[in-house]
Short mmCIF file of C-alpha atoms in Angstrom, two decimals:
data_model
loop_
_atom_site.label_atom_id
_atom_site.label_comp_id
_atom_site.label_asym_id
_atom_site.label_seq_id
_atom_site.Cartn_x
_atom_site.Cartn_y
_atom_site.Cartn_z
CA MET A 1 0.00 0.00 0.00
CA THR A 2 1.35 3.43 -0.98
CA THR A 3 1.92 5.77 1.95
CA VAL A 4 0.40 9.19 1.34
CA ARG A 5 1.25 12.63 2.64
CA GLN A 6 -1.29 15.36 3.33
CA ILE A 7 -0.24 18.73 1.90
CA PRO A 8 -2.12 21.87 3.02
CA LEU A 9 -3.37 23.84 0.03
CA GLN A 10 -1.24 26.87 0.86
CA GLU A 11 1.86 24.65 0.73
CA ILE A 12 1.31 23.51 -2.88
CA LYS A 13 2.52 26.73 -4.48
CA LYS A 14 5.14 27.30 -1.79
CA LEU A 15 6.72 23.91 -2.46
CA SER A 16 6.43 24.41 -6.23
CA LEU A 17 8.05 27.85 -6.18
CA SER A 18 10.85 26.56 -3.99
CA VAL A 19 11.66 23.62 -6.30
CA LEU A 20 11.37 25.74 -9.45
CA GLY A 21 13.44 28.61 -8.10
CA ARG A 22 16.19 26.30 -6.94
CA ALA A 23 16.14 24.55 -10.33
CA GLY A 24 16.76 27.86 -12.13
CA TYR A 25 13.37 29.23 -13.19
CA GLY A 26 12.82 32.98 -12.87
CA GLN A 27 9.92 34.33 -10.84
CA ALA A 28 7.54 34.88 -13.78
CA HIS A 29 7.98 31.35 -15.14
CA ALA A 30 7.92 29.77 -11.68
CA GLN A 31 4.66 31.54 -10.86
CA ALA A 32 2.97 30.49 -14.11
CA ILE A 33 4.08 26.89 -13.62
CA SER A 34 3.07 26.74 -9.95
CA ASP A 35 -0.38 28.15 -10.77
CA MET A 36 -0.92 25.32 -13.25
CA LEU A 37 0.34 22.67 -10.83
CA TYR A 38 -1.96 23.97 -8.10
CA THR A 39 -4.96 23.79 -10.44
CA CYS A 40 -4.17 20.19 -11.36
CA GLN A 41 -3.32 19.03 -7.84
CA ILE A 42 -6.51 20.30 -6.19
CA ASP A 43 -8.42 18.30 -8.82
CA ASP A 44 -6.45 15.17 -7.83
CA CYS A 45 -4.80 15.02 -11.26
CA GLN A 46 -1.75 13.25 -9.85
CA SER A 47 0.03 12.74 -13.17
CA HIS A 48 0.04 16.50 -13.92
CA GLY A 49 0.16 17.97 -10.43
CA LEU A 50 3.18 18.23 -8.13
CA PHE A 51 4.63 15.13 -9.79
CA ARG A 52 5.43 17.29 -12.82
CA LEU A 53 7.97 19.27 -10.80
CA LEU A 54 10.34 16.36 -11.41
CA MET A 55 10.09 16.93 -15.17
CA CYS A 56 10.50 20.70 -14.75
CA GLU A 57 13.70 20.16 -12.79
CA GLN A 58 14.94 17.54 -15.25
CA THR A 59 14.22 19.88 -18.19
CA MET A 60 16.35 22.60 -16.64
CA ARG A 61 19.10 20.10 -15.91
CA ALA A 62 19.09 19.00 -19.58
CA GLY A 63 20.41 22.49 -20.37
CA LYS A 64 18.27 23.66 -23.31
CA ILE A 65 15.47 25.61 -21.66
CA ASP A 66 15.66 29.30 -20.72
CA GLY A 67 14.06 29.83 -17.32
CA HIS A 68 14.09 33.63 -17.56
CA VAL A 69 13.20 34.47 -21.18
CA GLN A 70 10.18 36.68 -21.83
CA PRO A 71 7.72 35.49 -24.53
CA HIS A 72 7.12 37.60 -27.62
CA ILE A 73 3.43 38.11 -28.43
CA VAL A 74 2.43 39.06 -31.99
CA ASN A 75 -1.05 40.55 -32.31
CA GLY A 76 -1.86 41.26 -35.96
CA ASP A 77 -5.11 42.15 -37.69
CA ALA A 78 -6.09 38.52 -38.34
CA ALA A 79 -7.99 36.28 -35.91
CA ILE A 80 -4.69 34.68 -34.89
CA VAL A 81 -2.40 35.54 -32.01
CA ARG A 82 1.13 34.15 -32.06
CA ALA A 83 2.98 33.61 -28.81
CA ASP A 84 6.69 32.87 -29.24
CA ALA A 85 7.90 31.24 -26.01
CA ARG A 86 11.49 31.70 -27.24
CA GLY A 87 12.77 28.51 -25.65
CA GLY A 88 10.92 28.79 -22.36
CA MET A 89 8.06 26.79 -20.86
CA SER A 90 4.73 27.29 -22.63
CA LEU A 91 2.75 28.56 -19.65
CA LEU A 92 4.05 32.13 -19.40
CA ALA A 93 3.47 32.64 -23.13
CA LEU A 94 -0.07 31.26 -22.74
CA GLU A 95 -0.77 33.53 -19.80
CA GLN A 96 0.40 36.65 -21.61
CA ALA A 97 -1.41 35.88 -24.89
CA LEU A 98 -4.72 34.53 -23.55
CA PRO A 99 -6.44 37.92 -23.07
CA THR A 100 -5.73 38.73 -26.72
CA LEU A 101 -7.17 35.38 -27.83
CA ILE A 102 -10.35 36.06 -25.86
CA GLU A 103 -10.65 39.57 -27.29
CA LYS A 104 -10.16 38.33 -30.87
CA THR A 105 -12.71 35.55 -30.40
CA ARG A 106 -15.32 38.02 -29.20
CA ARG A 107 -14.55 40.26 -32.17
CA TYR A 108 -14.47 37.62 -34.93
CA GLY A 109 -16.47 34.73 -33.45
CA ILE A 110 -13.55 32.35 -33.88
CA ALA A 111 -9.84 32.86 -33.20
CA ALA A 112 -6.69 30.83 -32.69
CA MET A 113 -3.51 30.99 -30.67
CA ALA A 114 -0.25 29.43 -31.84
CA ILE A 115 2.36 28.98 -29.12
CA ASN A 116 5.74 28.35 -30.73
CA ASN A 117 9.22 27.35 -29.60
CA CYS A 118 8.10 26.10 -26.19
CA PHE A 119 8.85 23.30 -23.80
CA HIS A 120 5.55 21.73 -22.75
CA PHE A 121 4.66 19.41 -19.87
CA SER A 122 1.27 20.56 -18.62
CA ALA A 123 -2.35 19.43 -18.76
CA LEU A 124 -4.54 21.14 -21.36
CA TRP A 125 -7.86 21.24 -19.52
CA PRO A 126 -6.93 24.24 -17.32
CA GLU A 127 -6.21 26.17 -20.52
CA VAL A 128 -9.52 25.42 -22.26
CA GLU A 129 -11.43 25.95 -19.00
CA ARG A 130 -10.05 29.48 -18.87
CA LEU A 131 -11.84 29.97 -22.19
CA SER A 132 -15.09 28.36 -21.04
CA SER A 133 -15.02 30.52 -17.89
CA ALA A 134 -15.05 33.49 -20.29
CA GLY A 135 -18.15 32.06 -22.03
CA LEU A 136 -16.24 30.61 -24.99
CA ALA A 137 -15.80 27.05 -26.22
CA GLY A 138 -12.15 26.02 -26.44
CA LEU A 139 -10.10 23.31 -28.15
CA ALA A 140 -6.37 22.70 -27.57
CA MET A 141 -3.85 20.27 -29.07
CA VAL A 142 -0.13 19.53 -28.70
CA PRO A 143 2.32 16.92 -29.99
CA SER A 144 5.11 15.63 -27.69
CA HIS A 145 8.01 13.22 -28.28
CA SER A 146 7.64 10.26 -30.67
CA TRP A 147 6.91 7.77 -27.91
CA VAL A 148 3.79 6.27 -29.56
CA ALA A 149 3.58 3.71 -32.35
CA PRO A 150 0.93 4.23 -35.06
CA ALA A 151 -1.68 1.50 -35.43
CA GLY A 152 0.03 -1.50 -37.04
CA GLY A 153 3.49 -0.05 -36.35
CA THR A 154 6.38 -1.26 -34.21
CA ARG A 155 8.15 1.93 -33.14
CA GLY A 156 7.36 5.43 -31.95
CA SER A 157 6.42 7.93 -34.66
CA LEU A 158 3.69 9.90 -32.88
CA GLY A 159 3.46 11.79 -29.62
CA THR A 160 1.02 11.13 -26.80
CA ASN A 161 -0.77 14.03 -28.55
CA PRO A 162 -3.44 15.16 -26.10
CA ILE A 163 -6.57 17.03 -27.13
CA ALA A 164 -8.81 19.01 -24.79
CA PHE A 165 -12.19 20.69 -25.18
CA SER A 166 -14.32 22.78 -22.84
CA TRP A 167 -17.91 23.99 -23.27
CA PRO A 168 -19.29 26.78 -21.04
CA ARG A 169 -22.35 26.09 -18.87
CA ALA A 170 -24.10 28.93 -17.07
CA GLY A 171 -23.91 28.43 -13.31
CA LYS A 172 -22.39 24.95 -13.65
CA ASP A 173 -19.01 23.34 -14.10
CA PRO A 174 -18.13 23.28 -17.81
CA PHE A 175 -18.27 20.19 -20.00
CA THR A 176 -14.57 19.39 -20.36
CA PHE A 177 -12.47 16.52 -21.61
CA ASP A 178 -8.71 16.20 -21.88
CA PHE A 179 -7.10 12.96 -22.96
CA ALA A 180 -4.01 11.68 -24.66
CA THR A 181 -4.49 9.86 -27.94
CA SER A 182 -2.16 7.23 -26.56
CA GLY A 183 -3.90 4.54 -24.50
CA PHE A 184 -2.08 5.87 -21.44
CA ALA A 185 -0.52 9.24 -20.70
CA ARG A 186 3.28 9.14 -20.39
CA GLY A 187 3.02 10.47 -16.86
CA GLU A 188 0.68 7.63 -15.88
CA ILE A 189 3.23 5.04 -17.01
CA GLU A 190 5.88 6.80 -14.93
CA LEU A 191 3.55 6.73 -11.92
CA TYR A 192 2.91 3.00 -12.44
CA MET A 193 6.67 2.43 -12.53
CA ARG A 194 7.20 4.40 -9.31
CA ALA A 195 4.44 2.37 -7.65
CA GLY A 196 5.79 -0.98 -8.96
CA LYS A 197 2.48 -1.80 -10.68
CA PRO A 198 2.01 -3.56 -14.04
CA LEU A 199 0.29 -1.71 -16.86
CA PRO A 200 -3.04 -2.86 -18.28
CA GLU A 201 -2.87 -5.02 -21.39
CA GLY A 202 -2.87 -3.31 -24.76
CA VAL A 203 -1.30 0.06 -23.95
CA ALA A 204 2.36 -0.51 -24.85
CA ILE A 205 4.92 -2.59 -26.74
CA ASP A 206 8.55 -3.31 -25.86
CA LYS A 207 11.58 -2.36 -27.98
CA ASP A 208 11.04 -5.49 -30.09
CA GLY A 209 7.45 -4.48 -30.90
CA LYS A 210 5.89 -7.11 -28.61
CA PRO A 211 3.04 -6.35 -26.15
CA THR A 212 4.18 -5.60 -22.60
CA THR A 213 2.72 -4.68 -19.21
CA ASP A 214 6.12 -3.75 -17.76
CA PRO A 215 6.27 0.06 -17.32
CA GLN A 216 10.04 0.20 -17.90
CA ALA A 217 9.78 -1.94 -21.03
CA ALA A 218 7.01 0.38 -22.24
CA LEU A 219 9.19 3.44 -21.65
CA ASP A 220 12.04 1.73 -23.54
CA GLY A 221 9.69 0.61 -26.32
CA ALA A 222 6.59 2.46 -27.48
CA MET A 223 3.11 3.28 -26.32
CA LEU A 224 -0.01 2.49 -28.35
CA THR A 225 -2.87 4.75 -29.41
CA PHE A 226 -6.34 4.17 -28.01
CA GLY A 227 -8.94 2.75 -30.38
CA GLY A 228 -6.49 1.28 -32.87
CA TYR A 229 -6.62 2.99 -36.27
CA LYS A 230 -9.13 5.61 -35.08
CA GLY A 231 -6.90 6.87 -32.29
CA SER A 232 -3.91 6.69 -34.62
CA ALA A 233 -5.63 8.87 -37.24
CA LEU A 234 -6.65 11.40 -34.59
CA SER A 235 -3.08 11.50 -33.31
CA ILE A 236 -1.74 12.17 -36.83
CA MET A 237 -4.24 15.02 -37.20
CA ILE A 238 -2.90 16.58 -33.98
CA GLU A 239 0.67 16.24 -35.29
CA LEU A 240 -0.36 18.27 -38.35
CA MET A 241 -2.53 20.85 -36.60
CA ALA A 242 -0.04 21.58 -33.80
CA GLY A 243 3.09 21.07 -35.92
CA PRO A 244 3.37 22.00 -39.63
CA LEU A 245 0.17 24.12 -39.58
CA ILE A 246 1.68 26.53 -37.03
CA ASP A 247 5.29 26.25 -38.31
CA ASP A 248 6.52 24.10 -35.44
CA LEU A 249 7.96 20.66 -34.73
CA THR A 250 6.38 17.23 -35.05
CA SER A 251 6.93 14.68 -32.29
CA LEU A 252 9.67 13.02 -34.35
CA GLU A 253 11.46 16.37 -34.67
CA SER A 254 10.95 17.14 -30.99
CA MET A 255 12.62 13.85 -30.10
CA GLU A 256 15.54 14.66 -32.40
CA PHE A 257 15.87 18.12 -30.86
CA ALA A 258 16.21 16.57 -27.38
CA GLU A 259 19.30 14.59 -28.47
CA GLY A 260 18.66 11.99 -25.80
CA ALA A 261 18.40 14.47 -22.94
CA GLY A 262 15.50 14.11 -20.52
CA GLY A 263 12.85 16.65 -19.68
CA ALA A 264 9.82 18.16 -21.35
CA PRO A 265 9.33 17.91 -25.13
CA TYR A 266 10.00 20.98 -27.30
CA HIS A 267 7.35 21.87 -29.89
CA GLY A 268 4.29 24.09 -30.33
CA GLU A 269 0.64 24.23 -29.30
CA ILE A 270 -2.56 25.34 -31.02
CA ILE A 271 -5.62 26.62 -29.17
CA LEU A 272 -8.91 27.38 -30.95
CA ALA A 273 -11.67 29.46 -29.37
CA PHE A 274 -15.32 29.81 -30.45
CA ASP A 275 -17.87 32.40 -29.36
CA PRO A 276 -21.39 30.89 -29.10
CA GLN A 277 -22.88 34.38 -29.36
CA HIS A 278 -21.54 34.73 -32.91
CA PHE A 279 -22.19 31.18 -34.07
CA SER A 280 -25.78 31.04 -32.80
CA ALA A 281 -26.61 34.51 -34.15
CA GLY A 282 -27.46 35.63 -30.63
CA ARG A 283 -29.68 32.63 -29.81
CA THR A 284 -27.38 31.44 -27.02
CA ALA A 285 -30.13 30.83 -24.44
CA GLU A 286 -32.06 28.49 -26.74
CA ASN A 287 -28.94 26.62 -27.77
CA ASP A 288 -27.59 26.39 -24.23
CA ALA A 289 -30.91 24.73 -23.38
CA ARG A 290 -30.32 22.19 -26.16
CA ALA A 291 -26.89 21.40 -24.75
CA GLU A 292 -28.28 21.06 -21.22
CA ARG A 293 -30.98 18.69 -22.43
CA LEU A 294 -28.26 16.49 -23.92
CA PHE A 295 -26.21 16.55 -20.69
CA ALA A 296 -29.31 15.75 -18.62
CA ASP A 297 -30.22 12.80 -20.81
CA ILE A 298 -26.70 11.37 -20.43
CA ILE A 299 -26.74 11.72 -16.65
CA ASP A 300 -30.32 10.43 -16.34
CA GLN A 301 -29.31 7.02 -17.69
CA GLY A 302 -26.53 6.64 -15.13
CA ALA A 303 -23.65 7.76 -17.33
CA ARG A 304 -21.04 10.25 -16.18
CA LEU A 305 -19.91 13.38 -17.96
CA PRO A 306 -16.16 13.78 -18.42
CA SER A 307 -14.45 15.64 -15.54
CA GLN A 308 -17.29 15.02 -13.04
CA ARG A 309 -14.91 13.13 -10.74
CA ARG A 310 -12.33 15.88 -11.11
CA PHE A 311 -14.83 18.58 -10.10
CA ALA A 312 -15.92 16.44 -7.13
CA ALA A 313 -12.27 16.04 -6.09
CA ARG A 314 -11.78 19.82 -6.29
CA ALA A 315 -14.78 20.47 -4.06
CA ARG A 316 -13.59 17.88 -1.54
CA ASN A 317 -10.02 19.18 -1.43
CA LEU A 318 -11.08 22.81 -1.13
CA GLU A 319 -13.41 21.92 1.74
CA ARG A 320 -10.82 19.93 3.71
CA ALA A 321 -8.01 22.36 2.73
CA TYR A 322 -5.41 19.73 1.82
CA VAL A 323 -4.44 17.30 -0.93
CA GLU A 324 -2.76 13.92 -0.77
CA ILE A 325 0.34 12.86 -2.68
CA PRO A 326 2.57 9.77 -2.28
CA GLN A 327 5.04 10.12 0.59
CA ALA A 328 7.91 9.10 -1.70
CA LEU A 329 7.07 11.95 -4.09
CA TYR A 330 6.92 14.41 -1.20
CA GLU A 331 10.37 13.32 -0.06
CA ASP A 332 11.78 13.69 -3.59
CA LEU A 333 10.33 17.18 -3.93
CA THR A 334 11.49 18.25 -0.48
CA ALA A 335 15.01 17.22 -1.44
CA LEU A 336 14.80 19.23 -4.67
CA SER A 337 13.54 22.27 -2.74
CA GLY A 338 16.59 22.19 -0.48
CA ALA A 339 14.45 22.02 2.66
#
């Protein structure tokens, strides 16, 4: 049984800032990263919460990231905002460009953000939920490293390639999903390895292309897409949308850029935003009612909407004012913080 440690909510950012500052991130980047980690941790998203501090530290140690660089935001006349992270983590660029994306979406009805030249490790749902909290629908996609074999393949060509979507709901938590197109997220495999647990069948192959449930063999081999050819096709689409479309790297190129060093992948991200007010010609109330009827019908038959468990975890953790993480992870992070 894994021993857990209770972390008061006010300690999440304090621990994050300490680890990040000691690793070499400047205040602006450390704050943007710690805000994201806090959001994920209070929702019990263990694979993208405090655990990701290990990757942030490893990325800095690999020697390619700039922990102090300021993003360059290009705001032209088109419905596109470009955020050049200039070799830093993606989150500060996102933070600085998001208000412009929201403004453009409200002006044109649809707008897009391209984040370029960034290291990326974070969950996408907090990003699209910032759009849905502004009354917009949001869609985000990123490649990663070529850790994932295409359907019928034997080696990694694709990234874990997550896709996230959020739909605003008046007075309610948004409808949100965020999932990797691989059968498992990379971070989940790493957590299974730390816990000494075997993987489920059908999510990975070893370096010889044979099925495996050994987390280390999966990390040395390749992961598999969900849904066979369907997940593989969706993953290829994300490679194109978040790579060549926005003049940035594919997962194969990101892996080559890393030159065997550890840490976060280096690539780009695309975020699309939609204004229901424009698309429905002002009939948002009627069309919100249509969406709510659909959600109600799903719940009425005993099904669960995506993110319901996450929202329940957030409410529970905010009420009790602490989160739980594995004791071993806490000890690792305390060591990195210098405490």
